[in-house]
Tab-separated table of C-alpha atoms in Angstrom:
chain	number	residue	atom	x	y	z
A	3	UNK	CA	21.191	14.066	9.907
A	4	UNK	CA	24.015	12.792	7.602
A	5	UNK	CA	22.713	14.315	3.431
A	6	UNK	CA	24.980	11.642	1.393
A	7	UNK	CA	23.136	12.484	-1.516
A	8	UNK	CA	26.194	15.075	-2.891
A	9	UNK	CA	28.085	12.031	-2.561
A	10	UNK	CA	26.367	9.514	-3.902
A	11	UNK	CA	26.790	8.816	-7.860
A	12	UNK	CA	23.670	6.366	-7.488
A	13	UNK	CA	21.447	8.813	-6.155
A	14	UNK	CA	21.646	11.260	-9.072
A	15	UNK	CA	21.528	8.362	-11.476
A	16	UNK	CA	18.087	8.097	-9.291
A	17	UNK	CA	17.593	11.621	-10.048
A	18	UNK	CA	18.294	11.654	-13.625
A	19	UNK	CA	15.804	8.190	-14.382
A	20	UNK	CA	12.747	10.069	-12.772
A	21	UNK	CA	13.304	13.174	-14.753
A	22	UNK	CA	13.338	11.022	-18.175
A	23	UNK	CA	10.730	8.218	-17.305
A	24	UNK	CA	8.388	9.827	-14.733
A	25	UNK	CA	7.155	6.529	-12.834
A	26	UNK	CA	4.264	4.729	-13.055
A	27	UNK	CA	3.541	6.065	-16.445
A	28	UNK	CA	0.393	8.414	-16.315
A	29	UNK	CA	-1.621	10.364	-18.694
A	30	UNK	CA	-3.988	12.849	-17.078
A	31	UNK	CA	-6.757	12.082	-19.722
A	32	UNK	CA	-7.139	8.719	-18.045
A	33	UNK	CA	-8.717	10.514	-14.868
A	34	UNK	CA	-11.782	10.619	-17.005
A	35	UNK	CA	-12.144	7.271	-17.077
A	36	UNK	CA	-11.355	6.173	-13.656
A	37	UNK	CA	-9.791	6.637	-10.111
A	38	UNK	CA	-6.517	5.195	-9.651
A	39	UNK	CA	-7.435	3.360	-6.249
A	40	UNK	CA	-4.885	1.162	-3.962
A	41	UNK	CA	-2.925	0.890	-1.070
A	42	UNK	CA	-1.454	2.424	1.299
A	43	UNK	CA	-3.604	5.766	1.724
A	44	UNK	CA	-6.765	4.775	0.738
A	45	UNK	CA	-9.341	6.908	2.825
A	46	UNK	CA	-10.744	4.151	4.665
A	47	UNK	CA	-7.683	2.128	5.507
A	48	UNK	CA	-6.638	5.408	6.924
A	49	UNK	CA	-9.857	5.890	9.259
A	50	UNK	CA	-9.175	2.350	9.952
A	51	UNK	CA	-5.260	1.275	10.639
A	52	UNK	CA	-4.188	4.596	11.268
A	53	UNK	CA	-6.804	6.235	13.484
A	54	UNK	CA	-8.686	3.219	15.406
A	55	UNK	CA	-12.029	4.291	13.692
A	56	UNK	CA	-11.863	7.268	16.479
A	57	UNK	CA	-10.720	10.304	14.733
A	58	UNK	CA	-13.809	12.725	13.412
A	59	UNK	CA	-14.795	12.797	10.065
A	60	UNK	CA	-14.740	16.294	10.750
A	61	UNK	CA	-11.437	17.346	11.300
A	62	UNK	CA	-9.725	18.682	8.585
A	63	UNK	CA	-6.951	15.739	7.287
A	64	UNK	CA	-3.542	17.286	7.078
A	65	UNK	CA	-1.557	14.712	4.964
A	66	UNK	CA	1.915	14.585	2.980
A	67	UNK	CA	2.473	12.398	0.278
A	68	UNK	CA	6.345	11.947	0.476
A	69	UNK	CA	7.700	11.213	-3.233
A	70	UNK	CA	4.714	11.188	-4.923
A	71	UNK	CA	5.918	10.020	-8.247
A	72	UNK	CA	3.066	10.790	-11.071
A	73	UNK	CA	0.268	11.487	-8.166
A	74	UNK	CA	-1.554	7.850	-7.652
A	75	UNK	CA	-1.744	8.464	-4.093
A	76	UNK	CA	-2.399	12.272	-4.426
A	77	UNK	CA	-5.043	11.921	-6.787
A	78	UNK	CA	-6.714	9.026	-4.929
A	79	UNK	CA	-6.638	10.788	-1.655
A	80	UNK	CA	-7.476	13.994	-2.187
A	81	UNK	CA	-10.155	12.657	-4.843
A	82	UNK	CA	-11.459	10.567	-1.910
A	83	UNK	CA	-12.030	13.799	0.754
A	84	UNK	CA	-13.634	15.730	-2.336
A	85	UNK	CA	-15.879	13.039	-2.378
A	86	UNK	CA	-17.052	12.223	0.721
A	87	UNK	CA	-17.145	15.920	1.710
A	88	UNK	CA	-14.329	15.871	4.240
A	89	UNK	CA	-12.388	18.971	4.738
A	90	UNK	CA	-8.597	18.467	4.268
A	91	UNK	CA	-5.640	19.176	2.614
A	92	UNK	CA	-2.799	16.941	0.812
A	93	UNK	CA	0.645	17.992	0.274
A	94	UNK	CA	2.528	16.156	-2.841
A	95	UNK	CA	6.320	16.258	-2.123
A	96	UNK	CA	8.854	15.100	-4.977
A	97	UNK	CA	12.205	16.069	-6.017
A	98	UNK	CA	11.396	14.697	-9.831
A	99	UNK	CA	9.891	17.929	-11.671
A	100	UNK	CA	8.870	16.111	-14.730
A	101	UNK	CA	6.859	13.869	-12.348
A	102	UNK	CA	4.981	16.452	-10.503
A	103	UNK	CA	4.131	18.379	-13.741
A	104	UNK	CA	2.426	15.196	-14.502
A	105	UNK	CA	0.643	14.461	-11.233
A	106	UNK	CA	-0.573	18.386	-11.194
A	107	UNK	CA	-2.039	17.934	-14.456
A	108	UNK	CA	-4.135	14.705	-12.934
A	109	UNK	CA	-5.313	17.007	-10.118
A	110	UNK	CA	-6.215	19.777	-12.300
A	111	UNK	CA	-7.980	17.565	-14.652
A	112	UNK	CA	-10.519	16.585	-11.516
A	113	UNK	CA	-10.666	19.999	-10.096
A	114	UNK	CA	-9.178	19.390	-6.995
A	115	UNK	CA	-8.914	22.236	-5.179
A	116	UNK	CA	-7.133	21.275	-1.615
A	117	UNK	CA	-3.795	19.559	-3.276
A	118	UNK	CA	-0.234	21.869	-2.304
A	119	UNK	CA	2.591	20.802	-4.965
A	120	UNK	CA	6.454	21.095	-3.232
A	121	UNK	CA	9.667	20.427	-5.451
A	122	UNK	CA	11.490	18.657	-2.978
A	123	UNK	CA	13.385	15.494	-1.401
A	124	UNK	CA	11.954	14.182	1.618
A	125	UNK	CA	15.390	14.448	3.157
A	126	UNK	CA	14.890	17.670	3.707
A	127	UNK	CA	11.533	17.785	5.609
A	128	UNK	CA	13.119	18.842	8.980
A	129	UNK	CA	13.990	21.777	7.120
A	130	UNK	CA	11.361	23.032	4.878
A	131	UNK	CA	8.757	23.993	7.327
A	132	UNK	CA	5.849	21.885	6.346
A	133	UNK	CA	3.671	19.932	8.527
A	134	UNK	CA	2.643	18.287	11.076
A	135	UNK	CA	1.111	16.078	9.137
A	136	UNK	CA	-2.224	13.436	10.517
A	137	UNK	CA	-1.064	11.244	7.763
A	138	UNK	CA	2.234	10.984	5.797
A	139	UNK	CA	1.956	8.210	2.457
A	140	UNK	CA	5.823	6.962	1.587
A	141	UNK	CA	4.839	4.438	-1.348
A	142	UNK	CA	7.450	2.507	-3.439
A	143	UNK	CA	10.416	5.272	-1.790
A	144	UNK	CA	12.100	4.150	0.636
A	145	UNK	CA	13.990	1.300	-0.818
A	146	UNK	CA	15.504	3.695	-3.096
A	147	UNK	CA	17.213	6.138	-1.153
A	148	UNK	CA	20.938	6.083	0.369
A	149	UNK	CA	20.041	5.518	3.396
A	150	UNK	CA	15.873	4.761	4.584
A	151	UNK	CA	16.498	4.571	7.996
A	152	UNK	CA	17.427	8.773	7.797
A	153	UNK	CA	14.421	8.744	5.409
A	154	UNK	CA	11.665	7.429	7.214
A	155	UNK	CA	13.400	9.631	10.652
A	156	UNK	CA	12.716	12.559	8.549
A	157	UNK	CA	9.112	11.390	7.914
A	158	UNK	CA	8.359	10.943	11.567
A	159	UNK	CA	10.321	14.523	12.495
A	160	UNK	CA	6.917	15.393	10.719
A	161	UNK	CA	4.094	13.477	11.762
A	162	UNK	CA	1.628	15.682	13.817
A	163	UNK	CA	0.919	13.383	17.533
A	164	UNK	CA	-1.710	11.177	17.014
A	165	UNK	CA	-1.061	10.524	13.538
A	166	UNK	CA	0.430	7.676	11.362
A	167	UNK	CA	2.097	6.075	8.235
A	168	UNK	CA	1.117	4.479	4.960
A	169	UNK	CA	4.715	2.899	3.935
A	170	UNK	CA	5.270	0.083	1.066
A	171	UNK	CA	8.225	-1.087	0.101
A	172	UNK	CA	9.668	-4.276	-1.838
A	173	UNK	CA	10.020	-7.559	-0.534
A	174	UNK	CA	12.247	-10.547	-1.979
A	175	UNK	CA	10.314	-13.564	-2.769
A	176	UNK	CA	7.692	-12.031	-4.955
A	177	UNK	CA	10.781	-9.974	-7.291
A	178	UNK	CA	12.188	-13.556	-7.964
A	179	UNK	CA	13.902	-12.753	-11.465
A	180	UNK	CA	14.218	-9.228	-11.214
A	181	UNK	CA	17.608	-8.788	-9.802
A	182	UNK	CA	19.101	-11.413	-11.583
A	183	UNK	CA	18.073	-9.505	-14.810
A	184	UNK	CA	19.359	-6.578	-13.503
A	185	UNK	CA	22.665	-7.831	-12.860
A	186	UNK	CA	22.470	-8.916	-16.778
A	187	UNK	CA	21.678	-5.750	-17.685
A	188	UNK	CA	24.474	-3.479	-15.944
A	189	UNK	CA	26.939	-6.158	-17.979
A	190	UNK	CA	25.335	-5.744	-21.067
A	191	UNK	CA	24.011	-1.839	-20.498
A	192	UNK	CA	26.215	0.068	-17.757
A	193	UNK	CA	24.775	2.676	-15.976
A	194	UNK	CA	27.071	4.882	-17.465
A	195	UNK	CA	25.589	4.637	-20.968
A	196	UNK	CA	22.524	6.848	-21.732
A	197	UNK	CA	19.734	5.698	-20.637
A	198	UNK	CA	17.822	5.886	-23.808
A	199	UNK	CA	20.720	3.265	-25.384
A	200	UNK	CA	20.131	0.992	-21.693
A	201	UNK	CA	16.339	1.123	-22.219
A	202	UNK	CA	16.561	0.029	-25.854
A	203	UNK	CA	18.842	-3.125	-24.596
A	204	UNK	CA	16.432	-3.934	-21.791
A	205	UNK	CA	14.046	-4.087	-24.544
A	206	UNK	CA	16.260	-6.314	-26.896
A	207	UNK	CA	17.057	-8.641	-23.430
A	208	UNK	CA	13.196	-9.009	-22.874
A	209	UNK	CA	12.607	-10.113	-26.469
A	210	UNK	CA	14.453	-12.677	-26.172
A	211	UNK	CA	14.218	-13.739	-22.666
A	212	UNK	CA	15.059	-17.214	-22.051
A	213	UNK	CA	11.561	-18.967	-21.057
A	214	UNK	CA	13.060	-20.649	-18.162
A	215	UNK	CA	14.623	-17.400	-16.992
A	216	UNK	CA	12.970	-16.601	-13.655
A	217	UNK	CA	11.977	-13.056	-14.499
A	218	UNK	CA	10.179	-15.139	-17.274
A	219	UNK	CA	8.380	-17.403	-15.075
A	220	UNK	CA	7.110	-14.960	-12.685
A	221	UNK	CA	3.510	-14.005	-13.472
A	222	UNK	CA	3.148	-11.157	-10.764
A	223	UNK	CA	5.510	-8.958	-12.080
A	224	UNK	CA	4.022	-7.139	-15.060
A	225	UNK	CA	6.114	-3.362	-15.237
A	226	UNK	CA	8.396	-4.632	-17.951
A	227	UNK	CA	5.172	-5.834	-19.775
A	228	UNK	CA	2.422	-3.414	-19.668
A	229	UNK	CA	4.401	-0.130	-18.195
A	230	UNK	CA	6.358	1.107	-21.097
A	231	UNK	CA	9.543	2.661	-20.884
A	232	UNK	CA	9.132	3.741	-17.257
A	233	UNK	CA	8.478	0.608	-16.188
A	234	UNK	CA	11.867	-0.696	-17.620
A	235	UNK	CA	13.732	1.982	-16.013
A	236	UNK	CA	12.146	1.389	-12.787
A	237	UNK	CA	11.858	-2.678	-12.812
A	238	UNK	CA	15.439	-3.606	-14.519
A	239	UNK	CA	18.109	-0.597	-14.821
A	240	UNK	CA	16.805	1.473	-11.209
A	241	UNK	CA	20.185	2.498	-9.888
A	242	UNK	CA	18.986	1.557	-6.367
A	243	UNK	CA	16.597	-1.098	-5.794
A	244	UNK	CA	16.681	-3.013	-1.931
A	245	UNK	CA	14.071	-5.779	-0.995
A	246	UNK	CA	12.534	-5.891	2.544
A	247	UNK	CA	11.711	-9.467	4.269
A	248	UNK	CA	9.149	-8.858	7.267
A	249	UNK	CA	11.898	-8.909	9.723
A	250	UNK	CA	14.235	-6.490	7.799
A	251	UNK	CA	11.072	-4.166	7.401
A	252	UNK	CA	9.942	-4.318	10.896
A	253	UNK	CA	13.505	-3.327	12.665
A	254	UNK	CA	13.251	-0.257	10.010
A	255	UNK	CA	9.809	0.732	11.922
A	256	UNK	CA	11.628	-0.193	15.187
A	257	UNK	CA	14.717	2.128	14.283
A	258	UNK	CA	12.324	5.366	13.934
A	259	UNK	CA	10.107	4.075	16.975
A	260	UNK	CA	7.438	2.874	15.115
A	261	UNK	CA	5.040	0.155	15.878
A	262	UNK	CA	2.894	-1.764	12.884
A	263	UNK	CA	-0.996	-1.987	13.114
A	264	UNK	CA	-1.542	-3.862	10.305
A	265	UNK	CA	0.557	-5.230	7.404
A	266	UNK	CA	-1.910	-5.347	4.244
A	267	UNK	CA	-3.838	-7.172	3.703
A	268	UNK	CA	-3.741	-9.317	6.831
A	269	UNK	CA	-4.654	-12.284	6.143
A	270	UNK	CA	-1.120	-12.484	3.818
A	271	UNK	CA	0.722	-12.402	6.813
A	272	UNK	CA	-1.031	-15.268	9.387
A	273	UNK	CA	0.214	-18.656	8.240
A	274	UNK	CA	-2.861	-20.488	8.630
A	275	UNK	CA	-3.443	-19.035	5.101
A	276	UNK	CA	-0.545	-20.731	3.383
A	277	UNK	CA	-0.597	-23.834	5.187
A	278	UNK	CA	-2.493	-26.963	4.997
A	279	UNK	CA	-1.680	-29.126	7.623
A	280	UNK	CA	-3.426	-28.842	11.124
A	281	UNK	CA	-0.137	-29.259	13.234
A	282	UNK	CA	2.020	-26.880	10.818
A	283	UNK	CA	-0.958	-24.343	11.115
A	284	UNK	CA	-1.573	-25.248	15.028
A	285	UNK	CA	2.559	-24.713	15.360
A	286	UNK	CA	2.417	-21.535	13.844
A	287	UNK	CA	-0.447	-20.381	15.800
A	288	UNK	CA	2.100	-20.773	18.851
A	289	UNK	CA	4.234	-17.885	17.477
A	290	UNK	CA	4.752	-14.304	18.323
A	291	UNK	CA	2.845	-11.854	16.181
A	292	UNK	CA	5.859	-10.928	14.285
A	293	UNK	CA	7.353	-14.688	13.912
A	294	UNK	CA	3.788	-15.388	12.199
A	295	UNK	CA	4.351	-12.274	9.827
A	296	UNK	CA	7.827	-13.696	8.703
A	297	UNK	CA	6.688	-17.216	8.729
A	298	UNK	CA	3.935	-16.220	6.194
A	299	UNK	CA	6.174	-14.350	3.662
A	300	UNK	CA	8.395	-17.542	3.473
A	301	UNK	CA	5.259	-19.838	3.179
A	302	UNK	CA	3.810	-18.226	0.696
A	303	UNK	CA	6.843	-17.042	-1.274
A	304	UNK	CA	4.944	-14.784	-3.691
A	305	UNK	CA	4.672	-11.039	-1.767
A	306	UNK	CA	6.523	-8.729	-4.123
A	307	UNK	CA	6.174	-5.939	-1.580
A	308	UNK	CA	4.893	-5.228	1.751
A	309	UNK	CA	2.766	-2.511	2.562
A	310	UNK	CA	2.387	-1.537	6.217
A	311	UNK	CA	0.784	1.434	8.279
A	312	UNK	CA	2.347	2.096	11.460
A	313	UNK	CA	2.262	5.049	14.149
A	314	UNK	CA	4.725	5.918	17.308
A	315	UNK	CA	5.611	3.676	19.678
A	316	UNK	CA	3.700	4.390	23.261
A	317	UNK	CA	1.063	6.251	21.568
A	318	UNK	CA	-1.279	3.784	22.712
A	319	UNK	CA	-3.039	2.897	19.505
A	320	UNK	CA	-5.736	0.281	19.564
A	321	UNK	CA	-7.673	-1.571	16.924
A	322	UNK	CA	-11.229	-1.048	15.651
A	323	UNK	CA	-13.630	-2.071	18.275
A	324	UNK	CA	-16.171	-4.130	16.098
A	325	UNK	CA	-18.509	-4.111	19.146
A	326	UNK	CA	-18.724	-0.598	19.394
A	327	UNK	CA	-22.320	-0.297	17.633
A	328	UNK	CA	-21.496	3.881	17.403
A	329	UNK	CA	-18.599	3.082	14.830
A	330	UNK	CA	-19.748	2.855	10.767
A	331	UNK	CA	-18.633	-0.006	8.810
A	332	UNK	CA	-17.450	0.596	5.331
A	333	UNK	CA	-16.794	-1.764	2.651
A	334	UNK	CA	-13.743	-1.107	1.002
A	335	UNK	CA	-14.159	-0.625	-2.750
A	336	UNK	CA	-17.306	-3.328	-2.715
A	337	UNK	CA	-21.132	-2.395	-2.839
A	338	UNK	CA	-22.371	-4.517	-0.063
A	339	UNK	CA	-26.105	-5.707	-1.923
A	340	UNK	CA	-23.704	-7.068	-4.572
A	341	UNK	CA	-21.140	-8.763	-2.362
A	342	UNK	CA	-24.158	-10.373	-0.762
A	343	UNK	CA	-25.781	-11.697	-4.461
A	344	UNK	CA	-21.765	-13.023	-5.343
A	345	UNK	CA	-21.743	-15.119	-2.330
A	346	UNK	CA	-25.252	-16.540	-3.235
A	347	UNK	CA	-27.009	-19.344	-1.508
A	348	UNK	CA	-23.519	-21.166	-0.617
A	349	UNK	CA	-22.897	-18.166	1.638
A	350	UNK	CA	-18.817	-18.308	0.320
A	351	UNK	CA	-16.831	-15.195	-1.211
A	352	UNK	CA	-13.351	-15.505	-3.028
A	353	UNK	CA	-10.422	-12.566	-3.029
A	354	UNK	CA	-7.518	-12.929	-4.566
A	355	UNK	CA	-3.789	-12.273	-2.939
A	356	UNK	CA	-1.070	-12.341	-5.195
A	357	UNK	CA	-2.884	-14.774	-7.638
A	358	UNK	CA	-3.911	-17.132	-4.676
A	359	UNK	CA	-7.934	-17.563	-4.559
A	360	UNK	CA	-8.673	-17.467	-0.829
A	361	UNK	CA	-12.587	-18.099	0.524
A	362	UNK	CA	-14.408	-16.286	2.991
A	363	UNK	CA	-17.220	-18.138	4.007
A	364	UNK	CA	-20.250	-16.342	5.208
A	365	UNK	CA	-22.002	-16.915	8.441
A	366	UNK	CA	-25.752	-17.381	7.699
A	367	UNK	CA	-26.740	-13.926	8.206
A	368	UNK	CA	-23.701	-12.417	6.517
A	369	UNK	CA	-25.408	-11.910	3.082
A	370	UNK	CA	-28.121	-10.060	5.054
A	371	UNK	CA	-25.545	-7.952	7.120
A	372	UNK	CA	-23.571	-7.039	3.777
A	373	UNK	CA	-27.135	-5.692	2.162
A	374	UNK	CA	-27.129	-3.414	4.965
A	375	UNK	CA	-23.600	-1.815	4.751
A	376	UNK	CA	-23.692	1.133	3.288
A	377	UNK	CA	-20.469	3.752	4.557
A	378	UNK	CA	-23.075	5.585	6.673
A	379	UNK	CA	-25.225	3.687	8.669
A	380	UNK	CA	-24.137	2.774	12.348
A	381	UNK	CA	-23.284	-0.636	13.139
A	382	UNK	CA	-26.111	-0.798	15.989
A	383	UNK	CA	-28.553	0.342	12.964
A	384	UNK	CA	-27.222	-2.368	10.859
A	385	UNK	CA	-27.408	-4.750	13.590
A	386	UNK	CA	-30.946	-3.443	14.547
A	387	UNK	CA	-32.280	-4.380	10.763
A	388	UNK	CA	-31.245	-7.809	10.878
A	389	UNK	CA	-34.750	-9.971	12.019
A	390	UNK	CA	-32.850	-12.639	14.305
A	391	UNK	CA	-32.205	-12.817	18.169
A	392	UNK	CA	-29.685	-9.815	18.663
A	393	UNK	CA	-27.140	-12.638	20.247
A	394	UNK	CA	-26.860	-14.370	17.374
A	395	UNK	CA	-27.060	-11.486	15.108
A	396	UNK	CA	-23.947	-9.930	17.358
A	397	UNK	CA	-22.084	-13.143	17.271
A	398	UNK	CA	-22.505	-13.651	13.487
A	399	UNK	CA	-21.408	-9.641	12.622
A	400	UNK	CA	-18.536	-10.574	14.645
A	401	UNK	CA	-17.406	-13.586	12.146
A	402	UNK	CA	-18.123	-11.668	9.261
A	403	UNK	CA	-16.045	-8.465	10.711
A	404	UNK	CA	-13.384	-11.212	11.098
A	405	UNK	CA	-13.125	-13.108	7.824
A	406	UNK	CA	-13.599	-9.648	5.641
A	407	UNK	CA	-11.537	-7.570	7.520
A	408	UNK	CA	-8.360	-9.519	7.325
A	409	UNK	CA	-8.982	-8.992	3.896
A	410	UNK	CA	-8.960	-5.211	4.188
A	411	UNK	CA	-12.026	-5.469	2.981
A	412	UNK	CA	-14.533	-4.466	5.534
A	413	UNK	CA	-13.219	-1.699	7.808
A	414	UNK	CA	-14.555	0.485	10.678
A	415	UNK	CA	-14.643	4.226	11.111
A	416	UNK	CA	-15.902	6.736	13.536
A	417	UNK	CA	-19.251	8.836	13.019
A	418	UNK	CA	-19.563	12.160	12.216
A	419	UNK	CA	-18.728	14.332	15.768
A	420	UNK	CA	-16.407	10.816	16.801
């Protein structure tokens, strides 16, 4: 494996940004008020997309969290097994000391006791001696380094067999603005001059940001507003900053022989979501899997990165079975009595995707199904509660697994012994 990094002027400017402005900004007094939660490498996307809802609870969860930044993923993770009593361990990898000082602090200030802290670039996993690893997180790295196809081979020269990848990285449409700003600002603030004197310009260019300016007009991008400094740095003066389109994205998996099982959340990525018209949506329905994927990000023109767990190639992975009544749902982040009062008599639920509304409507029993989620509980339990002919009550679980689950909202996972 080629290291360009001793040759590479932009990768130490890299360097150099992380060590001022640790990224995302974090304060480790904030873990008192909540969990930072997201995606990838949320617990139960992991039971879910990675494993097939087979993997036991019970086995200890060896995972890496490959340039961790400030510890979002670390903290969420680890906080995550800690909670639901899982044994494991997470291993927070970054070259950026500054940011790791920050993220151990978070960690510390929960008491997490099964969190490993390595100063380190991910480059140099074939070489350190960690892993194998069940899990490996790459969030918001790849797309930054010289060269991600010898990145994300280095991540897989570590993933344990049987095991899988959290990976996000930035896509085109949804950036609109930014990288014609950033083109402004290396005229007007060169990434030769400090960085304190290029921040302070940024800051002078935002203030007066033309309204009709793109960067402007785009209301899903929110770092140069709300993140402070760090979000600048990392928005508008990052010295390397690549955006993935689904096909670019999916020939990087291909490259490391990786396959997708899901891009999140899924329902972003079929077209019938963005468009209206039967025969467009009947058209599109004709389509290869990954021709739908594509076909989605240009319909809908707002993803401002894609996030995508993926395992080896030929290692046979399947999906959830949502007939197997031995596997527990879960409902991601949403208390299922609740869920089941918001969609009230009309039976209809509403998530939002990059600002987009989108309904879920309800089958008839679905409000009684949701009361009845709880993380623990077997399906066939759930199932078993629900006063109705067990057909329909089968048929009716299966349109509900379907309209939440593409949502990433309700998710399977296997029972304690598998």
């Amino acid at each position: 494996m080629t290291d360009q990094r001793s040759h590479d002027l932009a990768d130490a400017l890299v360097a150099d940004q992380y060590e001022a402005y640790p990224y995302p900004a974090r304060d480790a007094r904030d873990e008192a008020k909540r969990l930072v939660v997201g995606s990838p490498s949320h617990l139960a996307e992991i039971d879910h997309w990675v494993f097939g809802a087979r993997r036991d609870p019970g086995r200890p969860l060896k995972a890496l969290i490959a340039g961790g930044g400030t510890g979002d993923a670390c903290v969420m993770l680890a906080a995550q097994l800690a909670r639901a009593g899982r044994a494991g361990r997470v291993t927070y990898l970054d070259r950026s000391a500054a940011a790791m000082a920050i993220a151990r602090r978070r960690v510390e200030a929960r008491g997490l006791a099964d969190v490993a802290f390595v100063l380190g670039s991910l480059l140099d996993l074939p070489t350190l001696g960690l892993g194998p690893f069940d899990y490996i997180d790459c969030c918001g790295v790849l797309h930054h380094l010289p060269d991600p196809a010898v990145a994300l081979g280095a991540l897989v020269s570590v993933l344990a067999p049987g095991g899988g990848l959290g990976l996000m990285v930035y896509a085109p449409h949804g950036r609109t603005g930014v990288y014609m700003a950033q083109d402004a600002l290396r005229r007007l603030a060169p990434p030769g001059l400090p960085l304190p004197e290029r921040v302070e310009a940024a800051r002078r260019f935002l203030r007066g940001l033309h309204p009709e300016h793109w960067l402007a007009r785009n209301a899903r991008l929110g770092d140069h507003i709300a993140g402070g400094d760090a979000g600048i740095v990392d928005l508008l003066l990052h010295a390397r900053d690549r955006a993935y389109t689904v096909p670019d994205l999916l020939a990087l998996l291909d490259g490391a022989g990786l396959v997708p099982t899901a891009l999140i959340e899924p329902a972003r990525y079929d077209p019938a979501t963005w468009l209206a018209d039967p025969r467009l949506r009947a058209r599109a329905a004709t389509l290869p899997w990954a021709e739908r994927a594509a076909l989605a990000e240009a319909a809908a023109g707002t993803m401002a990165v894609h996030i995508v767990y993926a395992v080896r190639a030929g290692a046979g992975w399947a999906p959830p079975d949502p007939e197997d009544e031995t596997r527990i749902p879960v409902l991601r982040e949403l208390d299922g009595a609740a869920l089941a009062a918001q969609a009230g008599a009309g039976g209809r639920l509403a998530f939002d995707l990059d600002g987009v509304s989108l309904p879920v409507a309800l089958p008839p029993l679905g409000a009684a199904l949701l009361r009845r989620i709880d993380g623990r509980t077997r399906l066939g339990a759930v199932l078993a509660g629900i006063e109705a002919p067990a057909e329909r009550v089968r048929r009716e679980w299966g349109a509900l697994y379907a309209g939440l689950s593409a949502m990433n909202r309700l998710l399977l996972a296997a029972p304690p012994g598998g």
